Amino acid sequence: EDKVVQSPLSLVVHEGDTVTLNCSYEVTNFRSLLWYKQEKKAPTFLFMLTSSGIEKKSGRLSSILDKKELFSILNITATQTGDSAVYLCALNQAGTALIFGKGTTLSVSS
Amino acid sequence: DVKVTQSSRYLVKRTGEKVFLECVQDMDHENMFWYRQDPGLGLRLIYFSYDVKMKEKGDIPEGYSVSREKKERFSLILESASTNQTSMYLCASSLGQGHTDTQYFGPGTRLTVL
């Protein structure tokens, strides 16, 4: 059965810390892996990864995919209180439906 | 920018009522999706549609139906609402051109069934 597992489920850090969020997956027909950030409302798109070893970067956030070991990580450096959110990992298996992990809840304290 | 809108942000209904949740996207996307999100369970796919009048069941279609009469609009229908359908409902759309699809989400409708 296809599945996406995120760890940790929750995390509390201080401003300025660096965090690494993990997403491992088992899927029979991998197309792409996506990361979303969800604050109080709808998820907003962060990254889409299709190839191993190529880092995607946006400001203090970066992500990389390992298709051999079947995982991805999302790094956030110099965290700020505005980074507090639920981070969702999702697998695109057929160009249509996404399989979501349960998310990692990040809390950044000042 | 892609814009996905949902008809209500908050909705309170009674058990047994028929409930319509509307979603509209303005970017001519082929694919549209309905998810529900519950604490500890993440996002779960209810139904999706890859074309007008076409629909596919997701992981949890029981108790729901959908309608897509126009490309830009995808409706979720609860024929007879029950308390276990209290949830956050999220609509999404995507372009529909293969595996580079990225889904864009609406703001969500928080439905409470009393």
GROMACS .gro file of C-alpha atoms in nm:
model
  224
    1GLU     CA    1   0.000   0.000   0.000
    2ASP     CA    2   0.130   0.343  -0.089
    3LYS     CA    3   0.211   0.562   0.204
    4VAL     CA    4   0.387   0.879   0.310
    5VAL     CA    5   0.534   0.906   0.660
    6GLN     CA    6   0.651   1.234   0.806
    7SER     CA    7   0.867   1.278   1.113
    8PRO     CA    8   0.869   1.417   1.365
    9LEU     CA    9   0.496   1.476   1.411
   10SER     CA   10   0.570   1.791   1.606
   11LEU     CA   11   0.869   2.002   1.688
   12VAL     CA   12   0.933   2.303   1.913
   13VAL     CA   13   1.242   2.517   1.851
   14HIS     CA   14   1.374   2.860   1.936
   15GLU     CA   15   1.411   3.142   1.688
   16GLY     CA   16   1.737   3.111   1.503
   17ASP     CA   17   1.754   2.732   1.520
   18THR     CA   18   1.788   2.516   1.212
   19VAL     CA   19   1.533   2.238   1.164
   20THR     CA   20   1.511   1.935   0.939
   21LEU     CA   21   1.178   1.777   0.858
   22ASN     CA   22   1.165   1.427   0.715
   23CYS     CA   23   0.937   1.256   0.467
   24SER     CA   24   0.974   0.890   0.372
   25TYR     CA   25   0.755   0.719   0.122
   26GLU     CA   26   0.655   0.394  -0.034
   27VAL     CA   27   0.486   0.430  -0.369
   28THR     CA   28   0.471   0.207  -0.672
   29ASN     CA   29   0.448   0.475  -0.936
   30PHE     CA   30   0.645   0.779  -0.824
   31ARG     CA   31   0.602   1.099  -1.022
   32SER     CA   32   0.701   1.380  -0.790
   33LEU     CA   33   0.715   1.480  -0.425
   34LEU     CA   34   0.574   1.809  -0.304
   35TRP     CA   35   0.610   2.012   0.014
   36TYR     CA   36   0.337   2.246   0.139
   37LYS     CA   37   0.318   2.488   0.430
   38GLN     CA   38  -0.014   2.522   0.609
   39GLU     CA   39  -0.075   2.799   0.857
   40LYS     CA   40  -0.427   2.877   0.972
   41LYS     CA   41  -0.589   2.804   0.640
   42ALA     CA   42  -0.513   2.634   0.311
   43PRO     CA   43  -0.181   2.466   0.226
   44THR     CA   44   0.051   2.678   0.016
   45PHE     CA   45   0.297   2.525  -0.224
   46LEU     CA   46   0.667   2.528  -0.135
   47PHE     CA   47   0.860   2.285  -0.355
   48MET     CA   48   0.817   2.010  -0.609
   49LEU     CA   49   1.095   1.754  -0.643
   50THR     CA   50   1.126   1.506  -0.925
   51SER     CA   51   1.496   1.419  -0.941
   52SER     CA   52   1.735   1.284  -0.679
   53GLY     CA   53   2.012   1.499  -0.540
   54ILE     CA   54   1.899   1.832  -0.682
   55GLU     CA   55   1.839   2.082  -0.405
   56LYS     CA   56   1.552   2.322  -0.436
   57LYS     CA   57   1.598   2.645  -0.243
   58SER     CA   58   1.381   2.940  -0.154
   59GLY     CA   59   1.527   3.184   0.095
   60ARG     CA   60   1.587   3.001   0.420
   61LEU     CA   61   1.403   2.690   0.304
   62SER     CA   62   1.557   2.410   0.102
   63SER     CA   63   1.461   2.058   0.011
   64ILE     CA   64   1.617   1.755  -0.148
   65LEU     CA   65   1.498   1.416  -0.265
   66ASP     CA   66   1.665   1.075  -0.246
   67LYS     CA   67   1.482   0.837  -0.477
   68LYS     CA   68   1.709   0.547  -0.390
   69GLU     CA   69   1.642   0.565  -0.017
   70LEU     CA   70   1.287   0.693  -0.073
   71PHE     CA   71   1.289   1.004   0.137
   72SER     CA   72   1.299   1.380   0.124
   73ILE     CA   73   1.402   1.643   0.375
   74LEU     CA   74   1.293   2.001   0.421
   75ASN     CA   75   1.545   2.228   0.592
   76ILE     CA   76   1.469   2.562   0.747
   77THR     CA   77   1.764   2.771   0.864
   78ALA     CA   78   1.754   3.065   1.106
   79THR     CA   79   1.392   2.990   1.195
   80GLN     CA   80   1.150   3.273   1.267
   81THR     CA   81   0.816   3.276   1.446
   82GLY     CA   82   0.650   3.312   1.106
   83ASP     CA   83   0.777   2.966   1.017
   84SER     CA   84   0.539   2.816   1.271
   85ALA     CA   85   0.302   2.600   1.068
   86VAL     CA   86   0.216   2.248   0.966
   87TYR     CA   87   0.446   2.123   0.690
   88LEU     CA   88   0.292   1.866   0.459
   89CYS     CA   89   0.467   1.623   0.231
   90ALA     CA   90   0.273   1.475  -0.061
   91LEU     CA   91   0.339   1.220  -0.333
   92ASN     CA   92   0.215   1.268  -0.685
   93GLN     CA   93   0.158   0.917  -0.812
   94ALA     CA   94  -0.033   0.956  -1.135
   95GLY     CA   95  -0.036   1.322  -1.225
   96THR     CA   96  -0.367   1.368  -1.052
   97ALA     CA   97  -0.430   1.254  -0.696
   98LEU     CA   98  -0.180   1.335  -0.421
   99ILE     CA   99  -0.107   1.115  -0.121
  100PHE     CA  100  -0.044   1.332   0.184
  101GLY     CA  101   0.151   1.258   0.497
  102LYS     CA  102   0.001   1.358   0.830
  103GLY     CA  103   0.227   1.660   0.855
  104THR     CA  104   0.486   1.797   1.095
  105THR     CA  105   0.372   2.075   1.327
  106LEU     CA  106   0.656   2.322   1.379
  107SER     CA  107   0.639   2.577   1.660
  108VAL     CA  108   0.904   2.847   1.673
  109SER     CA  109   0.925   3.037   1.999
  110SER     CA  110   1.079   3.382   2.035
  111ASP     CA  111  -0.174   3.385  -0.977
  112VAL     CA  112  -0.403   3.089  -0.947
  113LYS     CA  113  -0.710   3.161  -0.746
  114VAL     CA  114  -0.925   2.892  -0.593
  115THR     CA  115  -1.228   3.011  -0.401
  116GLN     CA  116  -1.475   2.826  -0.183
  117SER     CA  117  -1.827   2.942  -0.119
  118SER     CA  118  -1.812   2.954   0.260
  119ARG     CA  119  -1.537   2.975   0.520
  120TYR     CA  120  -1.759   2.849   0.802
  121LEU     CA  121  -2.080   2.650   0.784
  122VAL     CA  122  -2.305   2.503   1.052
  123LYS     CA  123  -2.565   2.246   0.953
  124ARG     CA  124  -2.795   2.002   1.126
  125THR     CA  125  -2.788   1.624   1.098
  126GLY     CA  126  -2.981   1.508   0.794
  127GLU     CA  127  -2.953   1.834   0.600
  128LYS     CA  128  -2.830   1.838   0.243
  129VAL     CA  129  -2.511   2.041   0.218
  130PHE     CA  130  -2.349   2.193  -0.090
  131LEU     CA  131  -1.988   2.308  -0.088
  132GLU     CA  132  -1.884   2.503  -0.394
  133CYS     CA  133  -1.537   2.551  -0.536
  134VAL     CA  134  -1.436   2.774  -0.827
  135GLN     CA  135  -1.096   2.814  -0.994
  136ASP     CA  136  -1.007   3.081  -1.243
  137MET     CA  137  -0.706   2.932  -1.423
  138ASP     CA  138  -0.870   2.690  -1.666
  139HIS     CA  139  -0.731   2.391  -1.474
  140GLU     CA  140  -0.832   2.045  -1.587
  141ASN     CA  141  -0.819   1.873  -1.249
  142MET     CA  142  -1.013   1.957  -0.935
  143PHE     CA  143  -1.012   1.785  -0.599
  144TRP     CA  144  -1.201   1.770  -0.271
  145TYR     CA  145  -1.020   1.677   0.050
  146ARG     CA  146  -1.115   1.671   0.413
  147GLN     CA  147  -0.864   1.741   0.685
  148ASP     CA  148  -0.896   1.610   1.039
  149PRO     CA  149  -0.654   1.626   1.331
  150GLY     CA  150  -0.424   1.327   1.336
  151LEU     CA  151  -0.547   1.202   0.999
  152GLY     CA  152  -0.403   1.461   0.761
  153LEU     CA  153  -0.562   1.537   0.425
  154ARG     CA  154  -0.773   1.264   0.274
  155LEU     CA  155  -0.903   1.268  -0.080
  156ILE     CA  156  -1.280   1.243  -0.117
  157TYR     CA  157  -1.330   1.282  -0.493
  158PHE     CA  158  -1.150   1.431  -0.787
  159SER     CA  159  -1.240   1.528  -1.139
  160TYR     CA  160  -1.012   1.543  -1.441
  161ASP     CA  161  -1.266   1.687  -1.683
  162VAL     CA  162  -1.614   1.829  -1.704
  163LYS     CA  163  -1.874   1.570  -1.602
  164MET     CA  164  -1.598   1.324  -1.508
  165LYS     CA  165  -1.533   1.215  -1.152
  166GLU     CA  166  -1.325   0.960  -0.968
  167LYS     CA  167  -1.359   0.833  -0.612
  168GLY     CA  168  -1.081   0.911  -0.375
  169ASP     CA  169  -0.999   0.736  -0.050
  170ILE     CA  170  -1.314   0.823   0.145
  171PRO     CA  171  -1.607   0.886  -0.094
  172GLU     CA  172  -1.877   0.734   0.128
  173GLY     CA  173  -2.147   0.983   0.222
  174TYR     CA  174  -2.041   1.231  -0.046
  175SER     CA  175  -2.114   1.301  -0.409
  176VAL     CA  176  -1.974   1.559  -0.652
  177SER     CA  177  -2.078   1.753  -0.956
  178ARG     CA  178  -1.872   1.915  -1.227
  179GLU     CA  179  -2.097   2.072  -1.488
  180LYS     CA  180  -1.850   2.346  -1.581
  181LYS     CA  181  -1.474   2.333  -1.597
  182GLU     CA  182  -1.421   2.603  -1.337
  183ARG     CA  183  -1.664   2.473  -1.077
  184PHE     CA  184  -1.655   2.156  -0.865
  185SER     CA  185  -1.924   2.096  -0.606
  186LEU     CA  186  -1.917   1.861  -0.310
  187ILE     CA  187  -2.255   1.737  -0.186
  188LEU     CA  188  -2.340   1.580   0.144
  189GLU     CA  189  -2.676   1.419   0.076
  190SER     CA  190  -2.763   1.377   0.444
  191ALA     CA  191  -2.509   1.537   0.673
  192SER     CA  192  -2.391   1.345   0.977
  193THR     CA  193  -2.188   1.453   1.278
  194ASN     CA  194  -1.887   1.251   1.161
  195GLN     CA  195  -1.869   1.477   0.857
  196THR     CA  196  -1.773   1.771   1.078
  197SER     CA  197  -1.437   1.865   0.932
  198MET     CA  198  -1.230   2.113   0.733
  199TYR     CA  199  -1.300   2.071   0.362
  200LEU     CA  200  -1.035   2.182   0.115
  201CYS     CA  201  -1.075   2.218  -0.258
  202ALA     CA  202  -0.775   2.216  -0.493
  203SER     CA  203  -0.707   2.241  -0.863
  204SER     CA  204  -0.418   2.155  -1.091
  205LEU     CA  205  -0.329   2.216  -1.452
  206GLY     CA  206  -0.350   1.855  -1.560
  207GLN     CA  207  -0.045   1.814  -1.779
  208GLY     CA  208   0.117   1.508  -1.633
  209HIS     CA  209   0.348   1.450  -1.343
  210THR     CA  210   0.457   1.807  -1.300
  211ASP     CA  211   0.118   1.890  -1.159
  212THR     CA  212   0.109   2.119  -0.859
  213GLN     CA  213  -0.215   2.152  -0.672
  214TYR     CA  214  -0.341   2.490  -0.558
  215PHE     CA  215  -0.573   2.502  -0.261
  216GLY     CA  216  -0.872   2.714  -0.172
  217PRO     CA  217  -0.906   2.869   0.176
  218GLY     CA  218  -1.112   2.582   0.312
  219THR     CA  219  -1.462   2.547   0.456
  220ARG     CA  220  -1.494   2.450   0.818
  221LEU     CA  221  -1.818   2.253   0.841
  222THR     CA  222  -1.982   2.172   1.171
  223VAL     CA  223  -2.272   1.926   1.172
  224LEU     CA  224  -2.483   1.940   1.488
   0.00000   0.00000   0.00000
